[in-house]
Tab-separated table of C-alpha atoms and ligand atoms in Angstrom:
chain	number	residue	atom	x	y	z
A	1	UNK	CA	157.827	38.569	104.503
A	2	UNK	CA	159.431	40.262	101.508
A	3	UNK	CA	156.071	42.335	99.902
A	4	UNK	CA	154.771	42.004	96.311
A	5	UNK	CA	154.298	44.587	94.136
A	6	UNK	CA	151.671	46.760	94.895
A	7	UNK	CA	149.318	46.275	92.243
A	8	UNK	CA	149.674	42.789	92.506
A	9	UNK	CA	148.131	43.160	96.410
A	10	UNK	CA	145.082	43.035	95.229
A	11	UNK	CA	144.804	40.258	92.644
A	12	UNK	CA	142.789	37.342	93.111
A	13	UNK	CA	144.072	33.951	91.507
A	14	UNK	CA	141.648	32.791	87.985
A	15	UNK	CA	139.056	30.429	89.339
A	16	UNK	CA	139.259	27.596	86.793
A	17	UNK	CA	136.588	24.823	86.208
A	18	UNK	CA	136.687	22.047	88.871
A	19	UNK	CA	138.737	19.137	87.514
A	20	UNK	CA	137.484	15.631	86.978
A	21	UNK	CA	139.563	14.112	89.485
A	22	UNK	CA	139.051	16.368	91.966
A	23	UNK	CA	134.844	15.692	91.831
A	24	UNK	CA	135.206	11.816	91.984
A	25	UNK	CA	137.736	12.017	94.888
A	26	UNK	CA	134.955	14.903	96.496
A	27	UNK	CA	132.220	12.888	95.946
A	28	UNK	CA	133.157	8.957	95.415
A	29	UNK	CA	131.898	9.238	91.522
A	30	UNK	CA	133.536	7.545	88.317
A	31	UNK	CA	131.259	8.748	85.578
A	32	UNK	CA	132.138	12.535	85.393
A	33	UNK	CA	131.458	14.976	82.747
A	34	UNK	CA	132.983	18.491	82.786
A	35	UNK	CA	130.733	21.222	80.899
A	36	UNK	CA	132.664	23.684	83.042
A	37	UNK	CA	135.800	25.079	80.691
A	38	UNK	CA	133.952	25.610	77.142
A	39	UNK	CA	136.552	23.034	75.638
A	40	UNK	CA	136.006	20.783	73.221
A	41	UNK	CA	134.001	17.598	73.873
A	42	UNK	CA	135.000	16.108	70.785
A	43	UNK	CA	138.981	16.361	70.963
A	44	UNK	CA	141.127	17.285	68.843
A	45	UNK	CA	141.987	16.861	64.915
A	46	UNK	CA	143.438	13.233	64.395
A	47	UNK	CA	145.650	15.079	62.132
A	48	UNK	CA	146.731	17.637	65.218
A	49	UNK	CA	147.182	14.391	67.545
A	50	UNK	CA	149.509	12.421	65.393
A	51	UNK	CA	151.483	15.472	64.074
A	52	UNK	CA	151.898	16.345	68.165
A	53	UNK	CA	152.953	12.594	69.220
A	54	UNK	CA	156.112	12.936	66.205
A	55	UNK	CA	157.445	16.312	67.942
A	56	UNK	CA	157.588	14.842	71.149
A	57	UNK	CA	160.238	12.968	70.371
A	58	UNK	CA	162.494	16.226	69.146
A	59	UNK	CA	161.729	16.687	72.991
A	60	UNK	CA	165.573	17.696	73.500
A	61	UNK	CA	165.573	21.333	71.250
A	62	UNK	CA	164.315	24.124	71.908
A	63	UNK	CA	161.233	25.009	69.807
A	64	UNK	CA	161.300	27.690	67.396
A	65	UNK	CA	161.090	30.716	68.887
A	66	UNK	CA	159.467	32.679	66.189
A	67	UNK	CA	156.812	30.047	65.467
A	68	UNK	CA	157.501	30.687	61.533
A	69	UNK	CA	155.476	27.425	59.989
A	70	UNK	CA	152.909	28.328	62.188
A	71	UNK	CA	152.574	32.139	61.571
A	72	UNK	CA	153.332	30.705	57.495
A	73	UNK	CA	150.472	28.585	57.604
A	74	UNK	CA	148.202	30.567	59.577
A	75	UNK	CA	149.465	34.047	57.367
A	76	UNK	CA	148.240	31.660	54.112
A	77	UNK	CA	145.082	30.622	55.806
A	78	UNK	CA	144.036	34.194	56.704
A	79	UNK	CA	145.584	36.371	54.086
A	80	UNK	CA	147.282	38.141	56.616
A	81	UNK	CA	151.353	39.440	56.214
A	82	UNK	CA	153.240	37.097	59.192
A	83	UNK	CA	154.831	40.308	60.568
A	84	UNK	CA	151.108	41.074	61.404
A	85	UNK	CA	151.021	37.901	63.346
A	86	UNK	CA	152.199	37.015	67.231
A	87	UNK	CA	152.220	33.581	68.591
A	88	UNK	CA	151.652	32.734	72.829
A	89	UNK	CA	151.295	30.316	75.164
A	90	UNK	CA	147.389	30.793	74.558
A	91	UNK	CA	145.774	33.604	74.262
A	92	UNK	CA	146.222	34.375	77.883
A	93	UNK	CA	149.487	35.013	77.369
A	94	UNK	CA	148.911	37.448	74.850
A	95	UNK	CA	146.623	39.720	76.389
A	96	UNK	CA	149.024	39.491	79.157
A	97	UNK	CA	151.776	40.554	77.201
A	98	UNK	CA	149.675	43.341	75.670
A	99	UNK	CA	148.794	44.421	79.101
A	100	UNK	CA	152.937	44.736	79.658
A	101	UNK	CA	153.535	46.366	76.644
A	102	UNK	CA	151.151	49.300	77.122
A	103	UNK	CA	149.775	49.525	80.801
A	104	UNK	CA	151.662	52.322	82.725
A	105	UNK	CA	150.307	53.267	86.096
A	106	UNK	CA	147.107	54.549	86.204
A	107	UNK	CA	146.323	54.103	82.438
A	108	UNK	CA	142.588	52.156	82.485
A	109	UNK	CA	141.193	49.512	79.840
A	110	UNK	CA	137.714	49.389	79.336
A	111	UNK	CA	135.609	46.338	79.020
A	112	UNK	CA	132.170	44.789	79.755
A	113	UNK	CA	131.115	43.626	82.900
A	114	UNK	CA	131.002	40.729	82.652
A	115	UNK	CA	133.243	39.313	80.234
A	116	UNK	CA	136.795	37.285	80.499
A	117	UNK	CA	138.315	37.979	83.998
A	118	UNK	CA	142.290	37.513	82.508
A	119	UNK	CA	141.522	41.420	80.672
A	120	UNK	CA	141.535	42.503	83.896
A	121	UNK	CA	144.006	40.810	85.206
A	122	UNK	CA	146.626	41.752	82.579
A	123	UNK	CA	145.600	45.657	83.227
A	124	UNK	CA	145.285	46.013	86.627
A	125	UNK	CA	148.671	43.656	87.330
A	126	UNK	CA	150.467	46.156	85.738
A	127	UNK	CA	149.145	48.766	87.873
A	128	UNK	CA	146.098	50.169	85.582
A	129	UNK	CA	142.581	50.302	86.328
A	130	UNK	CA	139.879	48.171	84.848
A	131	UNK	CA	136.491	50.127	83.721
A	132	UNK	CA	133.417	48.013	83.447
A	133	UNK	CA	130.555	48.697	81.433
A	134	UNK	CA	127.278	46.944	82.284
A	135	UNK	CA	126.239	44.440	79.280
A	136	UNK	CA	122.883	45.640	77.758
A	137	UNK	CA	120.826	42.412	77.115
A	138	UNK	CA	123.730	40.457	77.732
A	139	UNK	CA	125.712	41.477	75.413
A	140	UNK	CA	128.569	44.317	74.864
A	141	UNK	CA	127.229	48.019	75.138
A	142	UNK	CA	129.319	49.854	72.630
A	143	UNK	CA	127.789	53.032	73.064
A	144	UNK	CA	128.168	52.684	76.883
A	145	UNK	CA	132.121	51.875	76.343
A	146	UNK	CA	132.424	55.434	74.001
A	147	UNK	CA	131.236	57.015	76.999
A	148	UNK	CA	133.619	55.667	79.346
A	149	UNK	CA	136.579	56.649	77.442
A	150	UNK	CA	138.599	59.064	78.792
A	151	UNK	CA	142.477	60.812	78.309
A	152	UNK	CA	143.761	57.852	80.343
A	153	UNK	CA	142.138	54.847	78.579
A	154	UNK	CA	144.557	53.077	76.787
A	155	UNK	CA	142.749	49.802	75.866
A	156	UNK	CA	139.532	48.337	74.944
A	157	UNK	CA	138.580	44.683	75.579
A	158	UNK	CA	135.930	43.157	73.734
A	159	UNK	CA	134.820	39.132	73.989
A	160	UNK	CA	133.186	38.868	70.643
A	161	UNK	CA	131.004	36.139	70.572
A	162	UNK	CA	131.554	36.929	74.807
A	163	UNK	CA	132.271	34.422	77.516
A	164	UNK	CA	129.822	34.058	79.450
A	165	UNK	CA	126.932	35.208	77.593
A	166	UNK	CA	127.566	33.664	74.583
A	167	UNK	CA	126.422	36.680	72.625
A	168	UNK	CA	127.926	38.669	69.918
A	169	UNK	CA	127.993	41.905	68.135
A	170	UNK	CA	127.579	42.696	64.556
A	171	UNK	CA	129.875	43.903	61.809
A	172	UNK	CA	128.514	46.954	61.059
A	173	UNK	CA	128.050	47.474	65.143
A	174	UNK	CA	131.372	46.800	65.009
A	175	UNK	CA	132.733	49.538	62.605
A	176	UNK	CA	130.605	51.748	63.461
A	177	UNK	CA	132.166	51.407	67.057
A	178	UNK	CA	135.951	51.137	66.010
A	179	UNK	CA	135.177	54.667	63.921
A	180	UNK	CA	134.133	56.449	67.138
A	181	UNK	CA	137.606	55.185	69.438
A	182	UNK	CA	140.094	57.554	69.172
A	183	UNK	CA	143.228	56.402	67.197
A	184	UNK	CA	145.555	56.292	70.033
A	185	UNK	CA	143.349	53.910	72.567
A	186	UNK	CA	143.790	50.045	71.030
A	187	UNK	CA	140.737	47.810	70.873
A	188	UNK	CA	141.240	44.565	71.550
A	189	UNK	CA	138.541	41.907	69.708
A	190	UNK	CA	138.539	38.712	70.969
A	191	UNK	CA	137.239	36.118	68.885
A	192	UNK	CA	138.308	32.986	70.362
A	193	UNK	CA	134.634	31.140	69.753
A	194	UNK	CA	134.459	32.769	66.627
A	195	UNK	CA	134.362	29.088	64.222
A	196	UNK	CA	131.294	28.015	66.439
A	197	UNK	CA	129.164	31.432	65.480
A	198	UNK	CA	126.309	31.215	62.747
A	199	UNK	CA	124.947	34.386	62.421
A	200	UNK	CA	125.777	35.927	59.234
A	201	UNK	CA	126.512	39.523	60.763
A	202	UNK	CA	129.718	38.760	62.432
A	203	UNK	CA	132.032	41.044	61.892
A	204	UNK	CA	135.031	39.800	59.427
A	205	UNK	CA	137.439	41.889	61.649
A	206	UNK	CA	140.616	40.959	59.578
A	207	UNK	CA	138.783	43.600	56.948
A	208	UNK	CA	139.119	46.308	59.230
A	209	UNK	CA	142.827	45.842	60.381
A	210	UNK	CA	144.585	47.503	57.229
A	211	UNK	CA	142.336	50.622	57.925
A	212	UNK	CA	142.386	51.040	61.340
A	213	UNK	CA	146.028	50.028	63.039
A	214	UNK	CA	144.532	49.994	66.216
A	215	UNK	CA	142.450	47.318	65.902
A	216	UNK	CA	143.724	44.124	67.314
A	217	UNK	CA	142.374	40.507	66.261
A	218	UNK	CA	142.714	37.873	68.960
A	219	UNK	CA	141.960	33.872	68.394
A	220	UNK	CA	143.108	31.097	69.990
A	221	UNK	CA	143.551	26.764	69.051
A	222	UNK	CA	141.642	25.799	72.689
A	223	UNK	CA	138.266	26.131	72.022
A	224	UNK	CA	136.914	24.512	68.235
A	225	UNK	CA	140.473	23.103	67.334
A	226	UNK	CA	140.407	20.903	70.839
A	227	UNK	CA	144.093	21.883	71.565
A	228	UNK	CA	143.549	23.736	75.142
A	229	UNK	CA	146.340	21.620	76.893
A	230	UNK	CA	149.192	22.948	74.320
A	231	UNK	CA	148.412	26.450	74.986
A	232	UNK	CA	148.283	28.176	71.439
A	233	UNK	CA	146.633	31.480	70.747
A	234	UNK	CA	147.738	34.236	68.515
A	235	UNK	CA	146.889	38.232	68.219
A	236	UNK	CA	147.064	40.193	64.524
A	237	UNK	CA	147.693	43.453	64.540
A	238	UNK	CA	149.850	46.192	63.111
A	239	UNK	CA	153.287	45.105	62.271
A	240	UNK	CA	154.524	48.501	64.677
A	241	UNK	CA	152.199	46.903	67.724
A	242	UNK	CA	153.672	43.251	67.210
A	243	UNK	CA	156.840	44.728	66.878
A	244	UNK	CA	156.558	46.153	70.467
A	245	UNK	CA	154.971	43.117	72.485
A	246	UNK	CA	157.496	40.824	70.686
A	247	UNK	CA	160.157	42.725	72.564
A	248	UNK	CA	158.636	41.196	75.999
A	249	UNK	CA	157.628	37.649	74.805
A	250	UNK	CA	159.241	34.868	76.738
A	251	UNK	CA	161.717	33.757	73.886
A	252	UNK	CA	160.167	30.401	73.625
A	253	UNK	CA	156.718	30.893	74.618
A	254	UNK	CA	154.863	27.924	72.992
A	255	UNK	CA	156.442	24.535	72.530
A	256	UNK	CA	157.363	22.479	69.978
A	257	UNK	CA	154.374	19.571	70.259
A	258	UNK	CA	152.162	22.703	70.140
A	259	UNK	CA	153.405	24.534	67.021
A	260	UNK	CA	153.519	20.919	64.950
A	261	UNK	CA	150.062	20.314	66.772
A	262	UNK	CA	148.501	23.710	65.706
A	263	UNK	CA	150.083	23.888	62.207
A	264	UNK	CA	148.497	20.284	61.816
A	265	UNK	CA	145.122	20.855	63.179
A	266	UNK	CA	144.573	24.258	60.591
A	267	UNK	CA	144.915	21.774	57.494
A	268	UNK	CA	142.044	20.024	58.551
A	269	UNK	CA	138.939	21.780	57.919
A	270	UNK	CA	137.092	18.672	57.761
A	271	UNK	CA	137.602	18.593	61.510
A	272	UNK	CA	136.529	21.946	62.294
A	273	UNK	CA	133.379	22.012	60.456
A	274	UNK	CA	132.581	18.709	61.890
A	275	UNK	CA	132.679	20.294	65.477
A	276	UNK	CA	130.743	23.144	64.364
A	277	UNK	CA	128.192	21.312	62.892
A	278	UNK	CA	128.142	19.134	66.069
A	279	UNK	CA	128.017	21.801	68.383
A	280	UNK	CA	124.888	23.516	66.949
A	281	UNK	CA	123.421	20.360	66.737
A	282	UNK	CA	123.831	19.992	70.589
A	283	UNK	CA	122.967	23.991	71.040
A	284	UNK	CA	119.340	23.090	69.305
A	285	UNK	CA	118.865	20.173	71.315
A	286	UNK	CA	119.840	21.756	74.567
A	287	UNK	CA	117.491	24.795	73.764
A	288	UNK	CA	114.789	22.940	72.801
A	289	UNK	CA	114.554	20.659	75.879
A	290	UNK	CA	114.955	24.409	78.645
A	291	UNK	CA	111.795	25.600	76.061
A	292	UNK	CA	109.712	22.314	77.055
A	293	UNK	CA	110.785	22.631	81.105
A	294	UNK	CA	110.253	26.600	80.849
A	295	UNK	CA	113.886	27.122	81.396
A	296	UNK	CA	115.115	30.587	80.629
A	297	UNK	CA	118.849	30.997	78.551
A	298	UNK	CA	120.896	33.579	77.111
A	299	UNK	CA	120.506	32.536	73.267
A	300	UNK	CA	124.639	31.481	72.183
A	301	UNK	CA	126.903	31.944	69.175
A	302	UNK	CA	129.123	29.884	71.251
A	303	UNK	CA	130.025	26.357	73.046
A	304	UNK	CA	128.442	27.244	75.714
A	305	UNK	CA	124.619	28.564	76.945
A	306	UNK	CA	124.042	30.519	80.026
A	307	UNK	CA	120.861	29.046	81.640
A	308	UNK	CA	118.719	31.199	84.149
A	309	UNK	CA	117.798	28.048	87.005
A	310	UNK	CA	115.866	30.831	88.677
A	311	UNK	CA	117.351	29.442	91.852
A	312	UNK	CA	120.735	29.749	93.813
A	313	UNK	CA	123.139	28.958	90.874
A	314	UNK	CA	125.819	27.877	93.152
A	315	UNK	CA	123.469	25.104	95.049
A	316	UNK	CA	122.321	24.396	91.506
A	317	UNK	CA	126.098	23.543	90.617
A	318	UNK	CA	127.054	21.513	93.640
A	319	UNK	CA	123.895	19.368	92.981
A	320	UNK	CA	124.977	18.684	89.378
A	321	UNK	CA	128.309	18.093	90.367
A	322	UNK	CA	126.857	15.654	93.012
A	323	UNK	CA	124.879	13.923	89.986
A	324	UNK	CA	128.462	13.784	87.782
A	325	UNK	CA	128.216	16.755	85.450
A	326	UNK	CA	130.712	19.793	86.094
A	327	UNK	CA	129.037	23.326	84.718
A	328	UNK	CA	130.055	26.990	86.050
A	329	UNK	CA	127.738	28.924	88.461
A	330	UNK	CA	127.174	32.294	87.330
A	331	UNK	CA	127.730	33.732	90.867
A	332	UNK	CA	131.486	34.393	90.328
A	333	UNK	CA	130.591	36.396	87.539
A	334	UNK	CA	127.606	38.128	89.471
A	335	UNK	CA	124.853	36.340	87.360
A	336	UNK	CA	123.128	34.508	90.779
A	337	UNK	CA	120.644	32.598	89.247
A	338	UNK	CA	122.729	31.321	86.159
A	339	UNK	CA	124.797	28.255	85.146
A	340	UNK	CA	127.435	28.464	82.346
A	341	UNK	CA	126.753	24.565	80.777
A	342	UNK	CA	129.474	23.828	78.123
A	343	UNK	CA	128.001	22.165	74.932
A	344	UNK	CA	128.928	18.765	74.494
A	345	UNK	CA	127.549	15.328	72.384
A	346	UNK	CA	123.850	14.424	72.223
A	347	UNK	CA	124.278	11.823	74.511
A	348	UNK	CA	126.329	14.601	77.465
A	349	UNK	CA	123.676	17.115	76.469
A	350	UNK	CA	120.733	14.530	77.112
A	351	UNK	CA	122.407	13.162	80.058
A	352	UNK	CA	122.433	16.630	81.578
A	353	UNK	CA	119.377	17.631	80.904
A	354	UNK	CA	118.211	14.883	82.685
A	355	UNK	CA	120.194	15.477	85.729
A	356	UNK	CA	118.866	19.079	85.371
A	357	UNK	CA	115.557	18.184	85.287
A	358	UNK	CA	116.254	15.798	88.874
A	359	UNK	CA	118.056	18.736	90.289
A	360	UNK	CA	115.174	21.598	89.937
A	361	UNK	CA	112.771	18.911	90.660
A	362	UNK	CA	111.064	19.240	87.257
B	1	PLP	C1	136.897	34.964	75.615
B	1	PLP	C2	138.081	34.107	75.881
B	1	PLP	N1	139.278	34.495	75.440
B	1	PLP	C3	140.376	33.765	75.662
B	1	PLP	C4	140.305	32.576	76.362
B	1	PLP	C5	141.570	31.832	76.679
B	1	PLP	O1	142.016	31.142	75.624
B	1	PLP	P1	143.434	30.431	75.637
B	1	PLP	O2	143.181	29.019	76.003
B	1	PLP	O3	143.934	30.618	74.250
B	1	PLP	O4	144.313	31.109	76.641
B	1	PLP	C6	139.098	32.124	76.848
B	1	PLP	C7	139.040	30.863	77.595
B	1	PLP	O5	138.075	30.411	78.097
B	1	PLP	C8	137.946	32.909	76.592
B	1	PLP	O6	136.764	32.535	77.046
């Protein structure tokens, strides 16, 4: 058996959210509902769809390889130079590429534990080492990741709102935090729920990118734009530190359907404010009903709510999954009494919180 590298020994595969199909065939049942993923329960932009279905049928050339409408239209949308802008197969990609462009052996990154698994896995594939910093209530300790920095930490990773929590930190949190890292060690914002947040103290991190070039902003199309399946997410960042991780992108990292898709789907605002709207609408309802049964949750800026079942999350989750809806059990991430419930429509929110309620016997 011809051996992998070393650092990859000791990777473990992403767990993703149990597919549909695979819960009917389990258990023999048609009506499924997946609240696993934190993907859109209300599709994509009609305008995104149709746009997507014409540039299928240029199926036979090779996409553009520099993405230039998309990094035009996004540059115009954000008031941000397109040499500041780089364009991968999701955002997974690009924190992988990051994690290729700067991770030498032995450098660490520095994140929250627990947050987004792929930070680690881009780091510590490339032979680094991952710090974690507890969360303090649930959310990123800043002050906690100053104090883990050290002459070998080369990259900060910050989920902002975070997966799973849901929680965020605040704009002046924020710069007060990015004035403390030393210039040399990037920090890495990701703000791929950012459209769903509400709280006026977000941080407006584009402000702080002229000022401090190692900030970098990461977002993605998968989560309020309902494009997950074409794979689109994009970092900005100094022109010198997109200049470096274009040398290792895959020449044609995202396709054709999803550049047309993506360059389609940030026209229509309508869309995206719909879903917002939407989603807090479902966040209210599905807080309000845990408040009558007594039900514990981490309070979200997200598509998503971490719920405290004060039981075995995991038994929780195969129950639910037994009863047709698909959420996450916090025990991967070491939250044991948690479930991760994606927000959906009224009528998935109130159909889960009735299976809830059957499930904990409330
Ligand atoms: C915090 C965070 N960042 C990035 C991603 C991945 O996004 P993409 O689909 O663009 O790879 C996810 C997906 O769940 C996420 O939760």
């Amino acid at each position: 058996m011809i051996k992998c590298r070393k650092a990859v020994e000791s990777l473990t595969p992403y767990l993703p959210g149990k597919p549909i199909e695979e819960v009917r065939r389990e258990y023999g049942i048609l009506e499924v509902t997946k609240l696993a993923s934190n993907e859109s329960q209300w599709g994509a932009s009609p305008l995104a769809l149709l746009a997507a279905r014409e540039a299928v049928l240029e199926s036979a050339v090779y996409p553009d390889g520099n993405c230039t409408e998309l990094k035009d239209a996004l540059s115009k949308k954000l008031g941000v130079p397109s040499e500041k802008i780089l364009l991968g197969c999701g955002s997974d990609e690009t924190i992988h590429l990051l994690g290729k462009t700067y991770i030498n052996e032995g450098d660490e990154c520095i994140t929250g534990d627990v947050t987004f698994s792929t930070y680690a896995a881009a780091v510590d594939s490339m032979g680094g080492r991952t710090v974690y910093v507890p969360l303090r209530n649930h959310t990123f300790d800043l002050d906690g990741i100053l104090a883990a920095i050290t002459p070998r930490t080369k990259l900060i990773f910050i989920a902002n709102p975070n997966n799973p929590t849901g929680t965020a930190i605040t704009h002046k949190e924020q710069e007060e935090f990015i004035k403390k890292v030393p210039e040399d060690v990037l920090i890495f914002f990701d703000e791929a729920y950012q459209e769903f947040v509400k709280t006026p103290s977000f941080p407006n991190t584009i402000e702080f990118l002229p000022k401090y070039r190692n900030v970098i902003l990461s977002k993605t199309f998968s989560k309020i734009y309902g494009l997950a399946a074409f794979r689109v997410g994009y970092m900005i960042a100094d022109p010198e530190i997109i200049d470096c991780v274009n040398r290792i992108r895959p020449p044609f990292n995202v396709n054709s359907v999803a550049q047309k898709a993506a360059v389609a789907a940030l026209s229509d605002d309508e869309f995206v404010q719909k879903v917002a709207r939407e989603n807090r609408g479902a966040l209210g309802y599905l807080q309000s009903e845990l408040d009558k049964m007594g039900i514990s949750y981490i309070p979200s800026e997200t598509n998503f709510l971490m719920i405290d079942v004060a039981k075995n999350a995991q038994e929780v989750f195969v129950e639910l999954m037994k009863e047709g809806y698909i959420v996450r059990s916090g025990a991967p991430f070491g939250e044991e009494t948690y479930i991760r419930v994606t927000t959906g429509t009224l009528a998935q929110m109130s159909g889960f919180i009735e299976k809830l309620k059957k499930v904990l016997g409330k």
